[in-house]
Amino acid sequence: MAVEETDVVVIGLGAGGENAAGLLADGGLSVVAVEERLVGGECPYYACVPTKMMVRAAGLLAEARRVPGMAGDTDVRPAWEPVAARIRDEATDSWDDAVAVERLTARGIGFVRGRGLLTAPREVTVGDRVFRARRGVLLNTGTAPAVPPIDGLAGTPYWTNREAVQAKEAPASLLVLGGGVVGVEFAQIFARFGTRVTIVQGGDRLLEREEPEASALLEKVFATEGIEVRTGAKVTRVGHDDDAFTLHTPDGTLTAERLLVATGRRPNLRGLGLDAVGLDENARALEVDDRLRVTDGLWAIGDITGKGAFTHVSMYQSAIAARSILGADGPAASYHAVPRVTFTDPEIGVVGLTEAEARDRGLAVATGHAELADSSRGWIHKVGNEGFVKLVEDTGRGVLVGATVAGPSGGEIVAALSVAVHAEVPTATLRTMITAYPTFHRALESALADLGS
Ligand SMILES: Cc1cc2nc3c(=O)[nH]c(=O)nc-3n(C[C@H](O)[C@H](O)[C@H](O)COP(=O)(O)OP(=O)(O)OC[C@H]3O[C@@H](n4cnc5c(N)ncnc54)[C@H](O)[C@@H]3O)c2cc1C
Ligand SMILES: NC(=O)c1ccc[n+]([C@@H]2O[C@H](COP(=O)([O-])OP(=O)(O)OC[C@H]3O[C@@H](n4cnc5c(N)ncnc54)[C@H](O)[C@@H]3O)[C@@H](O)[C@H]2O)c1
C-alpha cells in the first residue's frame, strides 16, 4: 500500500478541526482532513444551531403568551412544522455537508470521508489509504451521547439530541432523562410547544455544575410552565411498547410517548488507535499542554481535551493549535474565563468559577448577589423578569474569578463580566464604572455593592 505524504492530518472536523484545517492550509501547509460523518461536527447539525433555532421559536411562543395583562390579547397556537422545516432547510441542508466539504476543498485541503485511525506516530489510516503527516496529526473527534446501561433501554427507539433535532412534530409527552444543559434546553422547548414534559434527573438539582441559585431559579420557572422535575431519581428499568416509554423508579413508574436521553457525553477516543502512540483510549480526556500538544507530533482540540465542551472552546483552541503546528508564536491557552450559556428562559450566562469551585481551590471568596426583578429595568419588564446576578470574588487579589447572570439576555449581559474575569479587572475599578439607566446590567452595580456584605 503506497503511503501518501502530507504535512498535517486532521482527524475529525468539528468546529475547531474545520477551522484549524483552514488556518493550516492558509499558512502554506498541505492538509488532509478526515471526517466520518458530517463536516462541522455536532454543533451545526445536531446541537448548538438547530437547538437555538428551537429556542428562538419557543421564546416567541412564550413572549406571545406574556401579552395578556401587558399589551392586549393573543391566541397562541404552536406549530412545530416551521421549526422542523427551518432546521432541515436553513440549518442543516437536510443533514448534508456538501457545502462545507466544498468550502474545505476550495482552500486546497484534501478531504477524505471515512474513519481515521492512528496506526503509528504521525501515521493515519483511513480505509485502504495510509497518510504520513510530516508535521503531525490534529485530533478533533468530539463526543457522542453517553447512554447509561439501564436495563431495557438499549434497542428502544429513544431519542438523543441527534433524533430530537430531527423531530417532525412535538410529541404529546416526553420524558427527559438527565437534567444537565441538553436536558433543560430541550425540556423547555418542547413544553412551550405543548408537550407534557417530565425531567428525570439523577443529580440532586438541575444544572448541577452551575450555581445552586441557578438550579433553584430554573426549577421554579419550570414549575410555572408545567414542566415536572424529579431530582435524585434512579431509573432501574426502561420499558417500551408501540405507544409509550415507561421508566421504572423506586417511587413508581413514569410514562410518555417519547424518551430523550440527555445524560452526558462520551469522548470519541475509543477505536482511534491511541495505543499506537502510547496513549490510553479509555481516558475521559486527552491531556494537552497550553499549545494543545498531546505528545510529539500530536495535537488535540475540542471536547476531547476536557477544557469545556463548547463550540467556542473548540474554536479558541483551534487557532492556538494551528499556530503551534505552524511553528508561530502567540499567546498560550488559558481557561480562567471560559464563558457558557444555558439557553433556557431565563438564560443562564456563566463565566469562570462558581462559588463552590472557587472555595474548593482554597481561595478567600466573597460573593455579591442582586435580583434582576429589583432593578428598575426588571420592574419595568415585569412578566418574565426572573433572574439574578451572582459575583464570585477572590478577595486575596481583589478580582472577580466567576459570575453568573440569569435572566432575560443573561447570556449577553454576562459578557461584561467575562471581560472583568478575563482581564482581571480589579473590583475597585469595576465599582467606578457607569452603567446605563435603565438596563438589566445595572444590576451588576448592585451585585458589586453587595460583594462581601
Ligand atoms: C444538544 C446540544 C446543544 C449544544 N449547544 C451548544 C451551544 O449552544 N453552544 C456551545 O458552545 N456548545 C454547545 N454544545 C456543545 C458543542 O456541540 C460541542 O462543544 C461542539 O460541537 C464542539 O465539539 P468538537 O469540536 O469537540 O467536535 P464535534 O462537534 O463533536 O465533532 C467531532 C467530529 O469528529 C468526527 N469523528 C470522530 N471520530 C472520528 C474518526 N475516528 N475519524 C473521522 N472523524 C471522526 C465526528 O464524526 C464529528 O463530526 C451543544 C451540545 C449538544 C449535544
Ligand atoms: N448551551 C450550551 O452551551 C450547551 C447546550 C447543550 C450541551 N452543551 C454541552 O454539552 C455537554 C453535555 O450536556 P449534557 O446535558 O448531555 O450533560 P451534563 O453532564 O451537563 O448533564 C447530564 C446530567 O444527566 C444526569 N444523569 C446522568 N446519568 C443519569 C441517569 N442514569 N439518570 C438520570 N440522570 C442522569 C447527571 O446528573 C447530569 O446532571 C455540556 O456539559 C455542555 O458542555 C452545551
Coordinates of C-alpha atoms and ligand atoms in Angstrom, one line a residue:
M1 CA 0.0 0.0 0.0
A2 CA 1.6 3.3 -1.1
V3 CA 1.9 5.8 1.8
E4 CA 0.6 9.3 0.9
E5 CA 2.7 12.2 2.3
T6 CA 1.3 15.4 3.7
D7 CA 2.2 18.0 6.3
V8 CA -0.8 17.6 8.6
V9 CA -3.7 15.2 9.0
V10 CA -6.8 16.5 10.9
I11 CA -9.0 13.6 12.2
G12 CA -12.5 14.8 13.0
L13 CA -13.9 18.0 11.6
G14 CA -15.9 19.6 14.4
A15 CA -16.0 23.3 14.6
G16 CA -12.4 23.6 15.7
G17 CA -11.0 20.9 13.3
E18 CA -12.6 22.6 10.3
N19 CA -11.2 26.0 11.3
A20 CA -7.7 24.6 12.1
A21 CA -7.6 22.8 8.7
G22 CA -8.3 26.1 7.0
L23 CA -5.7 28.0 9.1
L24 CA -3.1 25.4 8.4
A25 CA -3.8 25.4 4.6
D26 CA -3.7 29.3 4.6
G27 CA -0.4 29.0 6.4
G28 CA 1.1 27.1 3.5
L29 CA 0.9 23.5 4.8
S30 CA -0.6 20.6 2.9
V31 CA -3.5 19.3 4.9
V32 CA -5.6 16.1 4.7
A33 CA -8.9 16.4 6.6
V34 CA -10.7 13.2 7.6
E35 CA -14.3 13.1 8.7
E36 CA -16.5 10.1 9.0
R37 CA -19.9 11.8 9.4
L38 CA -20.5 15.5 8.6
V39 CA -18.0 18.3 8.2
G40 CA -18.7 20.8 11.0
G41 CA -19.5 18.1 13.6
E42 CA -22.2 18.1 16.2
C43 CA -22.8 21.9 16.5
P44 CA -24.3 22.8 13.2
Y45 CA -26.2 19.6 12.5
Y46 CA -27.3 18.2 15.9
A47 CA -26.5 20.7 18.7
C48 CA -26.0 24.5 19.0
V49 CA -27.5 25.7 15.8
P50 CA -30.7 23.6 15.5
T51 CA -31.4 23.8 19.2
K52 CA -31.0 27.5 19.3
M53 CA -33.5 27.7 16.3
M54 CA -35.9 25.8 18.5
V55 CA -35.1 28.1 21.5
R56 CA -35.9 31.1 19.3
A57 CA -39.2 29.6 18.2
A58 CA -40.2 28.5 21.7
G59 CA -39.2 32.0 23.0
L60 CA -41.6 33.6 20.5
L61 CA -44.4 31.5 21.9
A62 CA -43.5 32.4 25.4
E63 CA -43.4 36.1 24.7
A64 CA -46.8 35.9 22.9
R65 CA -48.3 34.2 25.9
R66 CA -47.0 37.1 28.1
V67 CA -49.1 39.6 26.1
P68 CA -52.3 39.3 28.2
G69 CA -52.3 41.8 31.0
M70 CA -49.4 43.7 29.5
A71 CA -50.4 44.6 25.9
G72 CA -53.8 43.0 24.9
D73 CA -54.8 39.5 23.9
T74 CA -53.2 36.7 22.0
D75 CA -54.4 33.3 20.8
V76 CA -51.2 31.2 20.6
R77 CA -51.4 28.0 18.6
P78 CA -48.0 26.5 18.4
A79 CA -46.9 24.7 15.2
W80 CA -43.7 22.6 15.0
E81 CA -43.6 22.3 11.2
P82 CA -41.9 25.7 10.6
V83 CA -39.3 24.8 13.2
A84 CA -38.6 21.4 11.6
A85 CA -38.5 23.0 8.2
R86 CA -36.1 25.7 9.2
I87 CA -33.7 23.2 10.8
R88 CA -34.0 20.9 7.8
D89 CA -33.6 23.6 5.1
E90 CA -31.7 26.5 6.6
A91 CA -29.6 24.9 9.3
T92 CA -28.6 21.5 8.1
D93 CA -29.4 21.3 4.4
S94 CA -31.2 18.0 5.2
W95 CA -28.1 16.9 7.2
D96 CA -26.0 17.2 4.0
D97 CA -22.5 18.7 4.3
A98 CA -21.7 19.2 0.6
V99 CA -21.3 22.9 1.0
A100 CA -18.9 22.5 3.9
V101 CA -16.8 20.0 2.0
E102 CA -16.7 22.4 -0.9
R103 CA -15.6 25.1 1.4
L104 CA -12.7 22.9 2.5
T105 CA -11.6 21.7 -0.9
A106 CA -11.8 25.3 -2.3
R107 CA -9.0 26.1 0.2
G108 CA -6.8 23.3 -1.2
I109 CA -7.5 20.9 1.6
G110 CA -7.6 17.2 0.8
F111 CA -10.8 15.8 2.1
V112 CA -11.3 12.1 2.9
R113 CA -14.6 10.7 4.1
G114 CA -14.0 7.9 6.5
R115 CA -12.9 6.8 9.9
G116 CA -9.3 8.0 10.8
L117 CA -7.2 5.6 12.7
L118 CA -3.8 6.4 14.2
T119 CA -1.6 3.4 13.2
A120 CA 1.8 4.8 14.2
P121 CA 3.2 8.2 15.3
R122 CA 2.4 10.7 12.5
E123 CA 0.6 8.0 10.6
V124 CA -3.1 7.8 9.9
T125 CA -5.0 5.1 8.1
V126 CA -8.4 5.7 6.6
G127 CA -9.8 2.5 5.0
D128 CA -7.2 1.4 2.5
R129 CA -5.3 4.7 2.4
V130 CA -2.3 5.5 4.6
F131 CA -1.2 9.1 5.3
R132 CA 2.2 10.1 6.7
A133 CA 2.0 13.5 8.4
R134 CA 5.4 15.3 8.3
R135 CA 4.4 17.9 10.9
G136 CA 1.8 15.8 12.8
V137 CA -1.8 14.9 13.4
L138 CA -4.5 17.1 15.0
L139 CA -7.4 15.3 16.7
N140 CA -10.9 16.9 16.9
T141 CA -13.0 13.8 17.3
G142 CA -15.6 15.3 19.7
T143 CA -18.1 13.4 21.7
A144 CA -21.2 11.2 21.3
P145 CA -24.2 10.9 23.5
A146 CA -23.5 8.7 26.6
V147 CA -26.3 6.3 27.1
P148 CA -26.5 4.7 30.6
P149 CA -26.6 0.9 30.8
I150 CA -30.2 0.8 32.2
D151 CA -32.0 -2.5 31.9
G152 CA -34.3 -2.4 28.9
L153 CA -33.1 0.9 27.4
A154 CA -30.8 -0.5 24.6
G155 CA -32.8 -1.3 21.5
T156 CA -35.7 1.0 22.2
P157 CA -36.3 4.0 19.9
Y158 CA -35.2 6.5 22.5
W159 CA -34.0 9.9 21.3
T160 CA -30.7 11.6 21.9
N161 CA -30.0 15.1 20.8
R162 CA -29.5 13.8 17.3
E163 CA -33.0 12.4 16.9
A164 CA -34.6 15.3 18.9
V165 CA -33.4 17.9 16.4
Q166 CA -34.9 15.9 13.6
A167 CA -38.4 15.7 15.3
K168 CA -41.1 16.1 12.7
E169 CA -43.6 17.0 15.4
A170 CA -43.7 17.9 19.1
P171 CA -44.7 14.7 21.0
A172 CA -47.7 14.7 23.3
S173 CA -45.5 13.8 26.2
L174 CA -41.8 13.5 26.8
L175 CA -39.6 12.0 29.5
V176 CA -36.2 13.7 29.6
L177 CA -33.5 11.6 31.3
G178 CA -30.9 13.9 32.7
G179 CA -31.2 17.5 33.8
G180 CA -28.0 19.0 32.5
V181 CA -27.8 21.6 29.8
V182 CA -29.1 19.4 27.0
G183 CA -32.0 18.2 29.1
V184 CA -33.2 21.6 30.4
E185 CA -32.9 23.2 26.9
F186 CA -35.0 20.5 25.2
A187 CA -37.4 20.3 28.1
Q188 CA -38.4 23.9 27.9
I189 CA -38.5 23.9 24.1
F190 CA -40.9 21.1 23.8
A191 CA -43.0 22.2 26.8
R192 CA -43.6 25.5 25.1
F193 CA -44.9 23.6 22.0
G194 CA -47.5 21.8 24.2
T195 CA -45.6 18.7 25.1
R196 CA -46.1 17.4 28.6
V197 CA -42.5 17.2 29.9
T198 CA -41.0 15.4 32.9
I199 CA -37.3 15.7 33.7
V200 CA -35.9 12.7 35.4
Q201 CA -32.6 14.0 36.9
G202 CA -30.2 11.6 38.7
G203 CA -28.4 14.5 40.4
D204 CA -30.0 16.4 43.3
R205 CA -30.6 19.5 41.2
L206 CA -30.8 20.7 37.6
L207 CA -27.6 22.1 36.0
E208 CA -25.6 20.7 38.9
R209 CA -22.3 22.2 37.6
E210 CA -23.7 25.7 37.9
E211 CA -24.6 27.8 40.9
P212 CA -27.3 26.3 43.1
E213 CA -29.2 29.6 42.8
A214 CA -29.5 29.0 39.0
S215 CA -30.8 25.5 39.6
A216 CA -33.4 26.8 42.0
L217 CA -34.5 29.5 39.7
L218 CA -34.9 27.1 36.7
E219 CA -36.9 24.7 38.9
K220 CA -39.2 27.5 40.0
V221 CA -39.8 28.7 36.4
F222 CA -40.2 25.2 35.1
A223 CA -42.9 24.6 37.7
T224 CA -44.8 27.6 36.5
E225 CA -44.5 26.4 32.9
G226 CA -45.9 22.9 33.8
I227 CA -42.6 21.1 33.5
E228 CA -42.3 18.4 36.1
V229 CA -38.8 18.0 37.6
R230 CA -37.9 14.8 39.6
T231 CA -34.4 15.2 41.1
G232 CA -32.4 12.5 42.8
A233 CA -34.2 10.0 40.6
K234 CA -33.0 6.5 39.9
V235 CA -34.3 4.7 36.9
T236 CA -34.0 0.9 37.3
R237 CA -35.6 -0.3 34.1
V238 CA -37.0 1.1 30.8
G239 CA -40.0 -0.4 29.1
H240 CA -41.3 0.4 25.6
D241 CA -44.2 -0.7 23.6
D242 CA -45.9 0.7 20.4
D243 CA -47.3 3.7 22.2
A244 CA -45.1 4.6 25.1
F245 CA -41.9 4.5 27.1
T246 CA -42.1 3.6 30.8
L247 CA -39.4 4.4 33.3
H248 CA -39.4 2.3 36.4
T249 CA -38.1 4.0 39.6
P250 CA -38.3 3.0 43.3
D251 CA -41.0 5.6 43.6
G252 CA -43.2 4.3 40.8
T253 CA -43.4 4.4 37.0
L254 CA -43.4 7.3 34.6
T255 CA -44.9 7.0 31.1
A256 CA -44.6 9.2 28.0
E257 CA -44.8 9.0 24.2
R258 CA -41.1 9.8 23.8
L259 CA -37.9 9.4 25.8
L260 CA -34.9 11.8 25.4
V261 CA -31.6 10.5 26.9
A262 CA -29.6 13.5 27.9
T263 CA -27.2 12.0 30.4
G264 CA -23.9 13.5 29.2
R265 CA -21.4 12.7 26.5
R266 CA -18.6 10.2 26.0
P267 CA -15.4 11.3 24.2
N268 CA -14.7 9.7 20.8
L269 CA -11.4 8.3 21.8
R270 CA -12.0 4.5 21.7
G271 CA -11.1 2.9 18.4
L272 CA -9.0 5.8 17.4
G273 CA -5.7 3.9 17.6
L274 CA -4.4 5.9 20.6
D275 CA -2.5 2.8 21.8
A276 CA -0.4 3.1 18.6
V277 CA 1.1 6.3 20.0
G278 CA 1.3 5.2 23.7
L279 CA -1.9 6.8 24.9
D280 CA -4.9 5.4 26.8
E281 CA -8.1 5.2 24.7
N282 CA -10.2 4.8 27.9
A283 CA -9.2 8.2 29.3
R284 CA -12.0 10.7 29.9
A285 CA -10.0 13.3 28.1
L286 CA -6.7 13.8 26.3
E287 CA -4.1 15.7 28.4
V288 CA -2.9 18.7 26.4
D289 CA -0.3 21.4 27.2
D290 CA -1.0 25.1 26.8
R291 CA -0.3 24.7 23.0
L292 CA -2.8 21.8 22.7
R293 CA 0.1 19.3 22.2
V294 CA -0.6 15.8 23.5
T295 CA 2.8 14.3 22.6
D296 CA 5.4 14.8 19.9
G297 CA 3.6 15.3 16.5
L298 CA 0.1 15.0 18.0
W299 CA -2.3 17.8 19.0
A300 CA -5.9 17.7 20.2
I301 CA -8.7 20.3 20.4
G302 CA -12.4 20.4 21.3
D303 CA -14.5 18.4 23.7
I304 CA -11.9 15.6 23.9
T305 CA -9.5 17.9 25.8
G306 CA -11.9 18.2 28.7
K307 CA -11.5 22.0 28.9
G308 CA -15.2 22.8 28.4
A309 CA -17.4 21.1 25.9
F310 CA -18.4 24.2 24.0
T311 CA -18.0 25.3 20.4
H312 CA -16.2 28.5 21.4
V313 CA -13.6 26.5 23.3
S314 CA -13.0 24.2 20.3
M315 CA -12.7 27.3 18.1
Y316 CA -10.4 29.1 20.6
Q317 CA -8.1 26.1 20.8
S318 CA -8.1 25.6 17.0
A319 CA -6.3 28.9 16.5
I320 CA -3.7 28.1 19.2
A321 CA -3.1 24.6 17.9
A322 CA -2.8 25.8 14.3
R323 CA -0.2 28.4 15.4
S324 CA 1.7 25.7 17.3
I325 CA 1.7 23.4 14.3
L326 CA 2.8 26.2 12.0
G327 CA 5.6 27.0 14.5
A328 CA 4.3 30.5 15.0
D329 CA 4.4 32.4 18.3
G330 CA 1.3 33.7 20.2
P331 CA -0.5 33.5 23.5
A332 CA -0.9 30.2 25.2
A333 CA -4.2 28.7 26.1
S334 CA -5.8 29.9 29.3
Y335 CA -9.1 28.7 30.7
H336 CA -9.7 31.0 33.6
A337 CA -12.6 32.9 31.9
V338 CA -14.5 30.3 29.9
P339 CA -18.0 31.6 29.3
R340 CA -21.0 29.4 28.8
V341 CA -24.7 30.0 28.3
T342 CA -27.6 27.6 29.0
F343 CA -30.2 28.9 26.5
T344 CA -33.3 28.5 28.7
D345 CA -35.6 31.3 29.6
P346 CA -34.3 32.7 31.8
E347 CA -30.9 32.3 30.2
I348 CA -28.1 31.2 32.5
G349 CA -24.9 33.0 31.5
V350 CA -21.8 32.0 33.4
V351 CA -18.1 32.8 33.3
G352 CA -15.2 31.3 35.2
L353 CA -15.6 29.6 38.6
T354 CA -18.7 29.0 40.6
E355 CA -18.6 29.9 44.3
A356 CA -18.1 26.2 45.2
E357 CA -15.3 25.8 42.7
A358 CA -13.5 28.9 44.0
R359 CA -13.8 27.6 47.6
D360 CA -12.5 24.2 46.5
R361 CA -9.4 25.9 45.1
G362 CA -8.8 27.4 48.6
L363 CA -9.4 31.0 47.5
A364 CA -10.7 33.5 50.0
V365 CA -14.1 34.1 48.5
A366 CA -16.7 36.9 48.7
T367 CA -19.9 36.8 46.8
G368 CA -22.3 39.5 45.7
H369 CA -25.9 39.0 44.7
A370 CA -28.6 41.1 43.1
E371 CA -32.1 40.2 41.9
L372 CA -33.0 41.4 38.4
A373 CA -36.6 42.0 39.4
D374 CA -35.4 44.5 42.0
S375 CA -33.6 46.6 39.3
S376 CA -35.5 49.4 37.5
R377 CA -35.4 47.5 34.3
G378 CA -36.6 44.3 35.9
W379 CA -39.5 46.1 37.5
I380 CA -40.4 47.7 34.1
H381 CA -40.0 44.4 32.3
K382 CA -42.4 42.7 34.7
V383 CA -43.6 39.4 33.4
G384 CA -40.6 37.2 32.6
N385 CA -38.2 39.2 34.7
E386 CA -36.9 36.4 36.9
G387 CA -33.2 36.3 37.3
F388 CA -30.2 37.4 39.3
V389 CA -26.5 38.4 39.2
K390 CA -24.0 36.5 41.3
L391 CA -20.4 37.5 41.5
V392 CA -17.5 35.5 43.0
E393 CA -14.5 37.5 44.1
D394 CA -11.1 36.3 45.0
T395 CA -10.6 38.8 47.9
G396 CA -6.9 38.0 48.1
R397 CA -6.4 39.6 44.7
G398 CA -9.5 41.8 44.6
V399 CA -10.7 40.4 41.3
L400 CA -13.7 38.5 40.1
V401 CA -13.0 34.9 39.3
G402 CA -16.5 33.9 38.3
A403 CA -20.0 35.3 37.7
T404 CA -23.5 34.1 36.8
V405 CA -26.2 36.3 35.2
A406 CA -29.5 34.5 35.0
G407 CA -32.5 36.3 33.4
P408 CA -33.6 37.9 30.1
S409 CA -30.5 38.2 27.9
G410 CA -28.4 36.7 30.8
G411 CA -26.0 35.2 28.2
E412 CA -25.4 38.6 26.7
I413 CA -25.1 40.5 29.9
V414 CA -22.5 38.1 31.3
A415 CA -20.1 39.3 28.5
A416 CA -19.3 42.3 30.6
L417 CA -18.3 40.1 33.4
S418 CA -16.3 37.9 31.0
V419 CA -14.2 41.0 30.3
A420 CA -13.7 41.5 34.0
V421 CA -12.7 37.9 34.8
H422 CA -10.6 37.6 31.7
A423 CA -8.6 40.8 32.1
E424 CA -8.6 40.5 35.9
V425 CA -10.0 44.0 36.3
P426 CA -9.9 45.0 40.0
T427 CA -13.3 45.0 41.6
A428 CA -12.4 48.5 42.9
T429 CA -12.2 49.6 39.2
L430 CA -15.5 47.8 38.3
R431 CA -17.2 49.8 41.1
T432 CA -16.3 53.1 39.4
M433 CA -17.9 52.1 36.1
I434 CA -21.0 53.9 34.9
T435 CA -23.9 51.6 33.7
A436 CA -26.7 53.0 31.5
Y437 CA -30.1 53.5 33.0
P438 CA -32.4 51.6 32.9
T439 CA -30.6 48.4 31.6
F440 CA -30.7 44.9 33.1
H441 CA -26.9 45.2 33.5
R442 CA -27.3 47.9 36.0
A443 CA -27.9 45.1 38.4
L444 CA -24.1 44.5 38.2
E445 CA -23.7 47.6 40.3
S446 CA -26.0 46.3 43.0
A447 CA -24.2 42.9 43.0
L448 CA -20.8 44.7 43.2
A449 CA -22.1 46.8 46.1
D450 CA -23.3 43.6 47.8
L451 CA -19.8 41.9 47.5
G452 CA -18.7 40.7 50.9
S453 CA -21.5 42.3 52.7
Ligands
LIG1 C1 -27.8 19.4 22.2 C2 -26.5 20.2 22.3 C3 -26.5 21.5 22.2 C4 -25.3 22.3 22.3 N1 -25.4 23.6 22.3 C5 -24.3 24.3 22.4 C6 -24.3 25.7 22.4 O1 -25.3 26.4 22.3 N2 -23.1 26.4 22.5 C7 -21.9 25.8 22.6 O2 -20.9 26.4 22.6 N3 -21.9 24.4 22.6 C8 -23.0 23.7 22.5 N4 -22.9 22.3 22.5 C9 -21.6 21.6 22.6 C10 -21.0 21.6 21.2 O3 -21.9 21.0 20.3 C11 -19.6 21.0 21.1 O4 -18.8 21.5 22.1 C12 -19.0 21.3 19.7 O5 -19.7 20.6 18.8 C13 -17.5 21.2 19.6 O6 -17.2 19.9 19.5 P1 -15.8 19.4 18.9 O7 -15.1 20.4 18.2 O8 -15.0 18.7 20.0 O9 -16.2 18.2 17.9 P2 -17.6 17.7 17.4 O10 -18.6 18.7 17.0 O11 -18.1 16.6 18.3 O12 -17.2 17.0 16.0 C14 -16.3 15.9 16.0 C15 -16.3 15.3 14.6 O13 -15.3 14.2 14.6 C16 -15.8 13.2 13.8 N5 -15.0 12.0 14.2 C17 -15.0 11.3 15.3 N6 -14.1 10.3 15.3 C18 -13.6 10.3 14.0 C19 -12.7 9.4 13.4 N7 -12.0 8.4 14.0 N8 -12.4 9.7 12.1 C20 -13.1 10.7 11.4 N9 -14.0 11.5 12.0 C21 -14.2 11.3 13.3 C22 -17.3 13.1 14.2 O14 -18.0 12.5 13.1 C23 -17.6 14.6 14.3 O15 -18.1 15.1 13.1 C24 -24.1 21.6 22.5 C25 -24.1 20.2 22.5 C26 -25.3 19.5 22.4 C27 -25.2 18.0 22.5
LIG2 N1 -25.9 25.9 25.6 C1 -24.7 25.2 25.6 O1 -23.6 25.7 25.5 C2 -24.8 23.7 25.6 C3 -26.0 23.1 25.4 C4 -26.1 21.7 25.4 C5 -24.9 21.0 25.7 N2 -23.7 21.6 25.9 C6 -22.5 20.9 26.2 O2 -22.8 19.5 26.2 C7 -22.4 18.9 27.4 C8 -23.2 17.7 27.7 O3 -24.5 18.1 28.1 P1 -25.5 17.1 28.9 O4 -26.6 17.8 29.4 O5 -25.7 15.9 28.0 O6 -24.6 16.5 30.0 P2 -24.3 17.0 31.5 O7 -23.2 16.2 32.0 O8 -24.2 18.5 31.6 O9 -25.6 16.6 32.3 C9 -26.1 15.3 32.4 C10 -27.0 15.2 33.6 O10 -27.6 13.9 33.5 C11 -27.7 13.3 34.8 N3 -27.6 11.9 34.7 C12 -26.5 11.1 34.4 N4 -26.9 9.8 34.4 C13 -28.2 9.8 34.7 C14 -29.1 8.7 34.8 N5 -28.8 7.4 34.6 N6 -30.4 9.0 35.1 C15 -30.8 10.3 35.3 N7 -29.9 11.3 35.2 C16 -28.6 11.1 34.9 C17 -26.5 13.9 35.6 O11 -26.9 14.0 36.9 C18 -26.3 15.3 34.9 O12 -26.9 16.3 35.6 C19 -22.5 20.0 28.4 O13 -21.7 19.8 29.5 C20 -22.1 21.2 27.6 O14 -20.7 21.4 27.7 C21 -23.7 23.0 25.9

